[in-house]
Coordinates of C-alpha atoms in Angstrom, one line a residue:
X1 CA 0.0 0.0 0.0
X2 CA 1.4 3.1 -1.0
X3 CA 0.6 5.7 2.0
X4 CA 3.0 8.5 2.8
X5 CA 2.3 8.7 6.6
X6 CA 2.7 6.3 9.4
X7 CA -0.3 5.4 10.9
X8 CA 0.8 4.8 14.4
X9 CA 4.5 6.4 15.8
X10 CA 7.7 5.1 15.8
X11 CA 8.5 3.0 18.4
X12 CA 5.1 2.8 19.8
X13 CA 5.2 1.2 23.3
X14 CA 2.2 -0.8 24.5
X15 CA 0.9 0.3 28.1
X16 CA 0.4 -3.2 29.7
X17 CA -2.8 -2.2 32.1
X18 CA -4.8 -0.8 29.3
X19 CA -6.5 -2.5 25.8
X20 CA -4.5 -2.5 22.7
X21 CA -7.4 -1.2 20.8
X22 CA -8.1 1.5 23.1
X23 CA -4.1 3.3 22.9
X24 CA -4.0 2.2 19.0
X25 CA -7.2 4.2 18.3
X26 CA -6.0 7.2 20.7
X27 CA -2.7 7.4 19.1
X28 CA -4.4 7.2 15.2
X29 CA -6.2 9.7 17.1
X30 CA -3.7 12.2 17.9
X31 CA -2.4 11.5 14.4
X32 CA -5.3 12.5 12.7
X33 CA -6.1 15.8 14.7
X34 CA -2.5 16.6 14.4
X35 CA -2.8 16.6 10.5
X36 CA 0.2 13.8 10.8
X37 CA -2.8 11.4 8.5
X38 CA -4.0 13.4 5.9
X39 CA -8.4 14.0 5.8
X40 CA -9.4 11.6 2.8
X41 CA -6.2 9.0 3.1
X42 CA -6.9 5.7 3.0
X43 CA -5.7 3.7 5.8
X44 CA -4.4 0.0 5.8
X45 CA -6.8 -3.1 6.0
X46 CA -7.5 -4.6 9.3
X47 CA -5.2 -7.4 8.0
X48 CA -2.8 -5.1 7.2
X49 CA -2.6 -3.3 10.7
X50 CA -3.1 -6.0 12.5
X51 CA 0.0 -7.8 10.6
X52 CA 2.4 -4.7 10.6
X53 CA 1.8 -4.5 14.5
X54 CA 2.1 -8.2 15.2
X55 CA -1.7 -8.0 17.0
X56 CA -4.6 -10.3 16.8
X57 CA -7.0 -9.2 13.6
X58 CA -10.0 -8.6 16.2
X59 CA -7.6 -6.0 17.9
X60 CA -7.3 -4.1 14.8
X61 CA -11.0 -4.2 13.9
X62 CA -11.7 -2.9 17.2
X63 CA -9.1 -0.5 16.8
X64 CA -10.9 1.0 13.6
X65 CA -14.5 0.2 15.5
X66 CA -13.3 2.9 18.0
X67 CA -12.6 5.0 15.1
X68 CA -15.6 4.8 13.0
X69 CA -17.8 5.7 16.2
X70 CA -16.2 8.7 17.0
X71 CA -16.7 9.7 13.5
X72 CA -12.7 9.9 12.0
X73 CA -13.2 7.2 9.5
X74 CA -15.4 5.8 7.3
X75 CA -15.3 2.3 5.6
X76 CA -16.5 1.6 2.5
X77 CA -17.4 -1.9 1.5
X78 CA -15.2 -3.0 -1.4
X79 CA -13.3 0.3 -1.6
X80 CA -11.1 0.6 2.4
X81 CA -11.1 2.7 5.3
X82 CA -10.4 6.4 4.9
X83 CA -10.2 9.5 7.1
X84 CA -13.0 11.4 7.2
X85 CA -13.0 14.7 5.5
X86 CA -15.6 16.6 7.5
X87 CA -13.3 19.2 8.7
X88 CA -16.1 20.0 11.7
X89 CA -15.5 16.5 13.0
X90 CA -12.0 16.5 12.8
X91 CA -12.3 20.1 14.8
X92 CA -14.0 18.4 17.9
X93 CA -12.3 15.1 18.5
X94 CA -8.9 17.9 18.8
X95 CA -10.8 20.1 21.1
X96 CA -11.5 16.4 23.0
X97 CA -7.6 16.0 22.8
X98 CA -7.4 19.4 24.4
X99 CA -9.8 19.1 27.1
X100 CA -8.8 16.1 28.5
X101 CA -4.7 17.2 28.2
X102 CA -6.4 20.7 30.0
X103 CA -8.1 18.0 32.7
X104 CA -4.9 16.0 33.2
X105 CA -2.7 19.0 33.5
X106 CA -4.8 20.3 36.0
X107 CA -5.1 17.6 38.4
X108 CA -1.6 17.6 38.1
X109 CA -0.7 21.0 39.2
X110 CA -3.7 20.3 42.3
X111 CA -1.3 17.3 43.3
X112 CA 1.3 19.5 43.7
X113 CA -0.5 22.0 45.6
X114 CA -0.6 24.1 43.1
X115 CA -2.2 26.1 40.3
X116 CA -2.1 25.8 36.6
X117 CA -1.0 29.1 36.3
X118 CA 1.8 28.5 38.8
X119 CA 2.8 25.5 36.7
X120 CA 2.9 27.6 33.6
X121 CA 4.6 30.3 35.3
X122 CA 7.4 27.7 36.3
X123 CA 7.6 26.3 32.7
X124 CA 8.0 29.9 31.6
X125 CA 10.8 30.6 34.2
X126 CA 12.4 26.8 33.3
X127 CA 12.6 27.6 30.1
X128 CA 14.7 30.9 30.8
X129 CA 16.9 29.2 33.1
X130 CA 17.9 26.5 30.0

């Protein structure tokens, strides 16, 4: 298949203590929001995936499962999986991305005792110090 992206990153290392399918389709994900997969490309068969990774076939189809319901691909019977192209789509699984980064970050800075905006502040004044 001739594709000029790579549909998950290089290395990719598998989280023990959660699904396959689930960090596959959050990492496809991130790659689609991030522009990284192209709106429109066609994306490699279940088979295909599921073969390049070394997985189980059914971890692959849920992978793309996961995909298709939040809306960033589309299979067509006969014709292959593609990225959607509905912009609007793309647009809100990012802002997804973003809230729960937003959520995580938060809770972070709270473990700490601290603010966001404290965090951010250190980052700023890190960043100087480098």
């Amino acid at each position: 298949m001739d594709q000029s992206f790579e549909l998950l990153p290089e290395p990719f290392q598998i989280n023990p203590t959660l699904p396959i399918y689930e960090q596959f389709a959050w990492a496809i994900q991130g790659r689609i929001v991030s522009g990284h997969i192209p709106p429109g490309s066609r994306l490699p068969s279940v088979r295909e995936l599921a073969a390049g990774r070394g997985v189980n076939p059914t971890t692959a189809a849920r992978t793309y499962q996961e995909l298709e319901r939040m809306g960033l691909i589309v299979t067509y019977r006969g014709q292959g999986t593609f990225v959607t192209r509905d912009a609007a789509l793309i647009g809100e699984a990012r802002k997804d991305i973003m809230r729960k980064a937003i959520k995580e970050f938060k809770s972070a800075a709270g473990k700490l005792g601290l603010t966001a905006a404290q965090l951010l502040e250190f980052d700023k004044e890190d960043s100087h110090d480098s």
